[in-house]
XYZ file of C-alpha atoms in Angstrom:
520
model
C 36.699 -34.936 40.892
C 35.334 -37.861 39.374
C 36.985 -39.330 36.471
C 34.723 -39.141 33.204
C 34.926 -41.846 30.729
C 33.453 -42.911 27.513
C 32.994 -46.318 26.747
C 30.931 -49.533 24.816
C 30.412 -52.275 26.509
C 28.280 -55.175 26.065
C 23.790 -55.083 27.238
C 24.260 -57.555 30.031
C 27.802 -55.462 31.626
C 25.590 -51.991 31.164
C 22.135 -53.107 33.444
C 24.905 -54.469 36.147
C 26.938 -51.973 38.292
C 29.230 -54.849 39.685
C 30.038 -55.908 35.819
C 30.286 -52.659 34.827
C 32.546 -52.046 37.873
C 34.630 -54.820 37.267
C 35.452 -53.785 33.519
C 36.031 -50.299 34.607
C 38.809 -51.470 37.044
C 40.214 -53.817 33.941
C 40.252 -50.545 31.479
C 41.862 -48.021 33.901
C 44.233 -51.160 35.263
C 42.697 -50.002 39.052
C 41.368 -52.549 41.345
C 38.017 -53.451 41.705
C 38.116 -52.525 45.475
C 39.141 -49.108 44.804
C 35.953 -48.027 42.746
C 33.527 -46.508 44.998
C 31.023 -45.788 42.395
C 29.777 -45.275 38.814
C 27.140 -42.694 37.472
C 26.037 -43.357 33.957
C 25.851 -39.656 32.813
C 24.731 -40.891 29.104
C 23.193 -43.890 27.553
C 22.436 -44.855 24.155
C 22.475 -48.346 22.252
C 24.900 -48.928 19.070
C 22.682 -51.384 16.774
C 25.192 -50.885 13.800
C 27.029 -53.975 14.279
C 25.773 -57.256 14.321
C 26.802 -58.062 18.161
C 24.537 -54.849 19.749
C 26.582 -52.521 22.076
C 25.924 -50.202 24.399
C 27.606 -46.924 24.606
C 27.556 -45.232 28.036
C 29.671 -41.568 29.418
C 30.062 -42.300 32.932
C 31.122 -40.671 36.038
C 33.895 -43.290 37.858
C 34.625 -41.989 41.781
C 37.633 -43.632 43.514
C 37.230 -44.599 47.377
C 39.267 -41.127 48.035
C 36.664 -39.258 46.052
C 33.385 -38.036 47.991
C 30.210 -39.090 46.564
C 26.569 -37.869 47.000
C 23.593 -38.610 45.505
C 22.292 -36.078 43.276
C 18.737 -35.270 44.196
C 16.205 -33.019 42.254
C 13.985 -30.289 44.124
C 11.507 -28.304 42.904
C 12.021 -24.992 42.276
C 11.509 -22.239 45.476
C 7.777 -21.297 44.317
C 6.078 -18.142 45.146
C 2.795 -17.957 47.069
C 0.758 -15.564 44.320
C -3.006 -16.098 45.830
C -2.563 -12.336 45.439
C -1.111 -11.562 42.840
C -1.633 -10.389 39.007
C -3.422 -12.981 36.815
C -2.596 -14.153 33.776
C -4.650 -16.650 31.826
C -3.386 -19.481 30.517
C -5.583 -21.242 27.796
C -5.042 -25.141 27.575
C -3.687 -27.827 30.125
C -0.989 -29.589 27.873
C 2.731 -29.131 28.438
C 2.962 -25.968 27.293
C 0.130 -24.341 29.649
C 1.582 -26.475 32.745
C 5.037 -25.392 31.960
C 3.709 -21.602 31.702
C 1.891 -21.958 34.682
C 4.556 -23.104 36.767
C 6.824 -20.587 35.435
C 4.188 -17.889 36.495
C 4.125 -18.887 39.909
C 8.355 -19.093 39.628
C 8.036 -15.383 38.998
C 5.216 -14.111 40.945
C 2.082 -14.390 39.059
C -1.089 -16.170 39.222
C -1.851 -18.182 36.726
C -5.673 -19.314 35.306
C -5.494 -21.978 34.300
C -8.421 -23.058 31.539
C -8.993 -26.353 30.570
C -11.540 -27.949 27.845
C -11.362 -31.210 29.006
C -11.332 -32.969 32.279
C -8.749 -33.727 34.890
C -6.277 -37.185 34.211
C -8.669 -39.697 36.327
C -12.177 -38.368 34.539
C -10.571 -38.161 31.325
C -10.208 -42.179 31.442
C -14.339 -43.149 31.581
C -14.140 -40.313 28.204
C -11.225 -42.668 26.773
C -13.129 -45.976 27.590
C -15.895 -44.849 25.614
C -13.703 -43.777 22.943
C -12.763 -47.471 22.133
C -15.613 -49.878 23.627
C -18.809 -47.872 22.453
C -17.060 -45.642 19.724
C -18.509 -42.165 21.366
C -16.049 -39.115 20.915
C -16.503 -36.054 23.663
C -15.389 -33.220 21.674
C -13.949 -31.511 25.375
C -13.160 -34.597 26.799
C -10.722 -37.506 24.624
C -6.801 -38.572 23.958
C -5.845 -34.845 22.900
C -8.173 -32.871 24.932
C -8.268 -33.142 28.970
C -5.335 -32.213 31.534
C -1.928 -33.029 30.597
C -3.338 -32.982 26.503
C -2.233 -35.099 24.046
C 0.724 -36.428 26.127
C -0.764 -37.112 28.615
C -1.915 -40.554 26.623
C 0.596 -40.389 24.337
C 4.242 -42.456 24.926
C 5.753 -39.830 26.899
C 8.393 -39.395 24.917
C 10.888 -36.392 25.543
C 13.654 -36.262 22.628
C 13.714 -32.745 21.040
C 16.068 -31.625 18.120
C 15.076 -28.407 19.306
C 18.271 -27.741 21.648
C 18.459 -24.364 20.518
C 14.790 -23.558 21.518
C 16.066 -24.032 25.464
C 17.486 -25.398 28.379
C 16.175 -29.359 27.625
C 17.369 -30.262 30.906
C 15.804 -28.086 32.973
C 12.734 -29.491 31.711
C 14.233 -32.717 32.411
C 14.819 -32.160 35.793
C 11.385 -30.835 36.875
C 9.901 -34.128 35.246
C 12.153 -36.014 38.132
C 11.215 -33.530 40.628
C 7.472 -34.311 39.842
C 7.998 -38.196 39.635
C 9.575 -39.217 36.745
C 12.357 -41.646 36.635
C 15.823 -40.035 36.899
C 16.789 -42.234 33.748
C 14.942 -39.765 31.853
C 18.110 -37.857 32.251
C 20.750 -40.175 30.956
C 19.015 -42.048 28.298
C 19.776 -40.640 24.717
C 15.582 -40.949 23.972
C 14.266 -40.854 27.005
C 10.348 -41.077 27.425
C 8.128 -41.608 30.322
C 5.693 -44.008 29.398
C 1.445 -43.717 29.221
C 0.942 -45.492 32.959
C 3.197 -43.365 34.522
C 2.577 -39.697 33.340
C -0.964 -38.987 34.741
C 0.380 -39.053 38.477
C 2.849 -36.349 37.195
C 0.403 -34.254 35.865
C -1.771 -34.304 38.693
C 0.790 -33.328 41.494
C 1.912 -30.093 38.698
C -1.598 -29.158 38.822
C -1.610 -29.953 42.499
C 1.529 -27.892 42.888
C -0.243 -25.025 40.887
C -3.305 -24.721 43.495
C -1.335 -24.695 46.234
C 0.573 -21.481 45.361
C -2.272 -19.664 44.779
C -2.612 -20.678 40.844
C -6.438 -21.579 39.977
C -7.031 -24.666 37.372
C -10.820 -24.822 35.682
C -11.610 -27.882 33.912
C -14.669 -28.592 31.652
C -14.526 -25.070 30.991
C -14.381 -24.255 27.054
C -13.612 -20.594 25.912
C -15.696 -19.428 23.309
C -13.899 -15.858 22.823
C -11.406 -14.102 23.326
C -12.070 -10.243 24.935
C -10.192 -7.304 22.144
C -10.694 -3.884 22.513
C -8.204 -1.716 20.647
C -6.363 -4.238 19.370
C -5.473 -5.286 23.186
C -6.951 -8.764 24.882
C -9.223 -7.970 28.235
C -10.168 -11.313 29.123
C -11.732 -14.184 27.476
C -15.570 -15.056 27.594
C -16.464 -18.975 28.556
C -18.768 -21.315 27.320
C -21.370 -20.630 30.106
C -21.177 -16.715 28.851
C -19.761 -15.887 31.697
C -16.382 -13.213 30.832
C -12.869 -13.838 32.763
C -10.474 -10.673 32.540
C -6.732 -10.282 32.363
C -3.813 -8.215 30.475
C -2.261 -11.364 29.595
C -3.183 -14.396 27.751
C -0.754 -17.398 26.934
C -3.380 -19.301 23.996
C -1.811 -23.019 24.549
C -4.169 -24.609 22.995
C -3.251 -27.350 21.104
C -2.564 -28.712 17.319
C -5.999 -30.308 17.912
C -8.257 -27.385 19.053
C -10.235 -26.244 15.663
C -12.864 -24.170 17.474
C -10.024 -22.148 18.662
C -8.486 -21.328 15.075
C -11.860 -20.941 13.762
C -12.782 -18.327 16.794
C -9.532 -16.337 15.312
C -10.071 -16.589 11.983
C -14.243 -15.245 12.698
C -12.459 -12.100 14.429
C -10.190 -11.336 11.956
C -7.254 -12.047 14.254
C -4.071 -13.049 11.764
C -3.663 -16.770 11.734
C -1.347 -18.840 8.824
C -1.996 -22.145 7.025
C 0.823 -24.112 7.709
C 1.690 -27.175 5.801
C 2.591 -30.501 8.429
C 2.773 -33.966 7.392
C 0.169 -36.403 6.684
C -0.465 -40.721 5.974
C -0.916 -44.307 8.471
C 0.345 -45.390 10.917
C 1.606 -48.605 10.529
C 2.274 -51.658 13.002
C 4.392 -54.742 12.754
C 5.316 -57.249 15.517
C 7.311 -56.206 17.903
C 9.574 -59.292 17.973
C 10.350 -58.330 13.432
C 11.265 -54.891 13.957
C 13.726 -56.349 17.372
C 15.200 -58.887 14.732
C 15.822 -56.040 12.043
C 17.108 -53.851 14.534
C 19.715 -56.075 16.548
C 20.288 -58.155 13.729
C 19.269 -61.635 15.965
C 16.553 -64.012 16.193
C 15.925 -62.609 20.114
C 17.315 -59.529 21.297
C 17.703 -61.153 25.410
C 16.506 -59.804 28.476
C 19.016 -56.798 28.529
C 18.115 -54.941 25.204
C 14.889 -52.585 25.076
C 12.038 -53.343 22.627
C 13.934 -51.634 19.175
C 12.597 -48.219 17.745
C 13.300 -47.427 14.481
C 13.218 -43.995 12.093
C 13.652 -43.647 8.964
C 13.419 -41.423 6.265
C 13.482 -41.086 2.672
C 12.946 -38.634 -0.561
C 10.295 -39.684 -2.594
C 9.461 -37.576 -5.681
C 10.954 -34.305 -3.980
C 8.894 -35.075 -0.655
C 10.188 -36.589 2.520
C 8.816 -39.420 3.763
C 9.415 -40.437 7.355
C 8.603 -42.064 10.763
C 6.845 -40.593 13.089
C 6.871 -40.876 16.745
C 7.387 -44.474 17.488
C 5.957 -46.691 20.197
C 8.608 -49.930 20.532
C 5.998 -52.022 22.617
C 3.272 -50.167 22.134
C -0.135 -49.515 20.703
C -2.196 -47.583 18.834
C -5.054 -45.402 20.076
C -8.210 -43.445 18.435
C -7.579 -39.841 18.622
C -10.681 -38.057 16.597
C -11.931 -34.751 18.196
C -15.076 -35.116 16.796
C -17.726 -37.586 15.989
C -18.133 -38.041 12.401
C -13.990 -38.518 12.035
C -11.266 -40.958 12.712
C -7.571 -40.732 13.695
C -4.953 -42.826 14.736
C -2.110 -42.186 17.526
C 0.317 -44.317 18.929
C 1.352 -44.768 22.422
C 3.715 -47.262 24.611
C 3.307 -48.297 28.525
C 6.555 -47.076 30.567
C 7.889 -50.684 29.976
C 7.299 -51.010 26.290
C 6.345 -54.514 27.219
C 3.182 -54.999 24.220
C 3.845 -56.986 21.382
C 3.548 -54.620 18.883
C 5.173 -51.929 17.374
C 4.024 -49.079 15.550
C 5.032 -45.748 13.612
C 3.473 -43.158 11.994
C 4.416 -42.764 8.630
C 3.876 -39.827 7.378
C 4.661 -37.670 3.724
C 5.494 -33.872 4.058
C 2.616 -31.843 3.003
C 3.412 -28.395 1.098
C 0.133 -25.369 1.169
C -0.297 -26.251 -2.062
C -1.530 -29.023 -1.472
C -4.368 -27.094 -0.290
C -5.621 -25.345 -3.157
C -8.616 -27.373 -3.055
C -9.775 -25.747 0.100
C -8.707 -22.308 -0.870
C -11.804 -20.769 -0.243
C -11.164 -21.296 3.577
C -8.137 -19.245 3.412
C -5.575 -19.569 6.662
C -8.478 -22.648 7.329
C -7.394 -24.392 4.230
C -4.529 -27.025 5.665
C -7.174 -27.414 8.500
C -10.089 -28.787 6.311
C -7.511 -30.220 4.119
C -6.802 -32.487 6.954
C -10.394 -32.674 8.368
C -11.783 -33.836 4.878
C -9.199 -37.275 5.273
C -10.428 -37.877 8.625
C -14.196 -37.449 7.466
C -13.833 -39.974 4.652
C -11.785 -42.236 6.624
C -14.492 -42.469 9.015
C -17.103 -42.983 6.292
C -15.601 -46.188 4.343
C -14.582 -47.693 7.522
C -18.673 -47.524 8.551
C -18.958 -44.543 10.495
C -17.484 -45.359 13.830
C -14.331 -45.623 15.518
C -12.957 -48.634 13.271
C -10.464 -47.359 11.002
C -9.287 -48.545 7.546
C -6.788 -51.033 7.129
C -4.586 -52.357 4.775
C -1.580 -55.613 5.021
C 1.608 -53.006 3.588
C 2.834 -55.430 0.552
C -1.235 -55.151 -0.425
C -0.893 -51.496 -0.183
C 2.006 -51.267 -2.339
C 0.250 -53.455 -4.737
C -3.287 -51.836 -4.731
C -4.732 -54.549 -3.185
C -7.315 -54.816 -1.153
C -6.209 -57.043 1.832
C -8.728 -60.503 2.119
C -7.980 -60.378 6.015
C -6.978 -57.948 9.035
C -5.230 -59.525 11.857
C -6.735 -58.541 15.134
C -4.336 -55.327 15.938
C -3.660 -53.092 18.828
C -5.998 -50.720 17.765
C -9.180 -51.514 20.247
C -12.018 -50.085 18.112
C -11.058 -52.437 15.448
C -10.476 -52.182 11.902
C -12.022 -52.186 8.194
C -10.769 -53.895 5.045
C -10.034 -51.320 2.745
C -8.188 -49.741 -0.263
C -6.316 -47.018 1.476
C -6.160 -45.249 -1.911
C -9.616 -43.878 -1.709
C -8.885 -42.249 1.057
C -5.740 -40.513 0.598
C -5.603 -37.807 -2.525
C -3.155 -39.625 -5.530
C -0.409 -37.575 -5.339
C -0.109 -38.974 -1.290
C -0.951 -42.345 -2.349
C 1.570 -42.960 -4.921
C 4.069 -41.328 -2.797
C 3.842 -43.706 0.184
C 3.210 -47.090 -2.159
C 6.651 -46.164 -3.503
C 8.182 -45.107 0.312
C 7.429 -48.356 1.461
C 9.077 -50.216 -1.431
C 12.050 -48.011 -0.306
C 11.638 -48.784 3.245
C 11.889 -51.936 2.598
C 14.878 -51.895 0.771
C 17.029 -49.962 3.663
C 14.822 -52.564 6.264
C 15.149 -55.957 4.732
C 11.364 -57.504 6.624
C 10.074 -54.182 7.027
C 7.821 -54.483 3.727
C 6.155 -57.402 5.219
C 2.111 -58.375 5.165
C 2.442 -59.284 8.459
C 2.511 -55.210 8.952
C -1.075 -53.891 9.106
C -1.685 -49.917 7.811
C -3.999 -47.861 9.898
C -5.257 -44.999 8.138
C -5.122 -41.944 9.047
C -2.712 -40.565 11.186
C -3.079 -36.797 10.394
C -2.382 -34.859 13.372
C 1.319 -34.595 13.705
C 1.265 -30.970 13.795
C -0.643 -27.818 13.513
C -2.264 -26.944 10.742
C -2.200 -23.400 11.329
C 0.229 -20.628 12.531
C -0.278 -18.334 14.705
C 2.349 -15.147 14.294
C 4.119 -13.861 17.059
C 6.686 -11.187 17.518
C 9.974 -12.818 17.304
C 11.312 -11.112 20.580
C 8.410 -10.360 22.494
C 6.351 -13.074 21.837
C 3.151 -11.669 21.395
C 0.546 -11.729 18.758
C 1.597 -9.583 15.568
C -1.780 -7.581 16.012
C -3.097 -7.613 19.534
C -1.443 -6.824 22.581
C -1.476 -9.350 25.073
C -1.747 -12.367 23.495
C 1.224 -14.935 23.371
C 0.312 -17.734 20.974
C 2.536 -20.840 22.430
C 3.433 -24.427 21.833
C 2.252 -26.697 19.149
C -0.992 -25.296 18.800
C 0.209 -22.145 17.377
C 2.886 -23.889 15.654
C 5.784 -22.986 17.624
C 6.753 -26.613 19.265
C 6.364 -30.122 18.234
C 6.203 -32.731 21.178
C 5.917 -32.819 25.197
C 9.884 -30.910 25.447
C 9.518 -28.436 22.771
C 6.036 -27.156 23.946
C 7.448 -27.274 27.475
C 10.087 -24.839 26.845
C 7.879 -22.914 24.724
C 5.205 -22.235 27.655
C 8.063 -21.275 29.638
C 9.734 -18.558 27.263
C 5.683 -17.458 26.758
C 5.903 -16.923 30.351
C 8.967 -15.280 31.136
C 7.941 -12.621 28.190
C 4.826 -11.983 30.065
C 6.687 -11.035 33.209
C 8.892 -9.012 31.292
C 6.559 -7.029 29.481
C 4.503 -6.496 33.291
C 7.683 -5.355 34.774
C 8.245 -2.742 32.292
């Protein structure tokens, strides 16, 4: 058995196997030649002290112990060509992992995706950035892989109780992700690497007999006697199945409207909303690492910050070190921001959503929309921002200190947001209570992170798609909709996940419950 150790070392030691073995040899009072191999089990950064250290959990193999490189293989997927079909709506992480789990369980997924495959999506993303054209079915939110494909690929989740996080990580490694994601405390894949992984997952689904339908919009869920029997798609064709996993993501407003129109129970859900703040990465490095230059052995620094302001949480969300801000509208006449990073996180800027938690009472001006009140609140802010910024995909922007002081910024430097910005006093975008909380909150942030509150930081509005504004209620045990038999609300859009990992876990859980129901 290898010897496991918890150690703390300098960044250059953590990055060099030879130096690491020398350090461990001194620690255990052994010769370097006695150490065959050191495997890093877990890695995290400790930047609390002036001198940044790396925390490592390592497995040390001595020369008298056998070391074998662990290879992670794909599960033994079945051929499901002639198996019972289960419709899965949405090819984001919840839908993709639901489909894979169905195949493992001997069922045939019919995966329906309104958007294009990952390659086809690129042209539409280019059109948003360059030409300000929003395709309602193919954009940063809709298409193969969902919103996660062209996001940072963050794989960190606090939802350990939801399911087996390591299983999802190992599956991603088996499909081509770096094995580093099994080690890092806050793993991520990177926007540049996710598309190939997602494409390989889709090819495996098809190879095993599953079906994948792109550019196919679901226009109706067919229900008889409170039980599903299929869906209707935009061509008018009906696809029949007794089980449907609904994994459409947090921006599928037409699906929420469809359910509401059919009187299928949904509920308004609180979410969070605010801005996306961009700083020079070098500034965040200097704040977090307490140094002028981070050096070659430390990654671009992230940050995480939470404050209570006037009884509400204001916090960083989806922080992207060395990343860029992207246009994430899903319909013409609105603007939305989000952030992503490439795998190396090597861009010159850092960005993060800075958002404030909302309450159901905040949606009262939209009460006539019932369960869709939160969605309409969200939509109204996105549309107002679009109008104020010039009715293109430019977004309203303001320097951070100017925002706290109610000043219109006389100039906005070029930011990573490619469609561009328009100088706007952001108090015009948000309701008064939300503006006041953010103004006070940024001042508090500056007290905790010296240098954070600066006019070098540019606020882009709005960051509004943090989570679904709707919950689709389901039974805690069967995971079926409370009212409609055979319908399994799933993932982030249904209100049961918040990121790639938790969505993938929920997709697998729903697939397992579908199989259990069929077996009974």
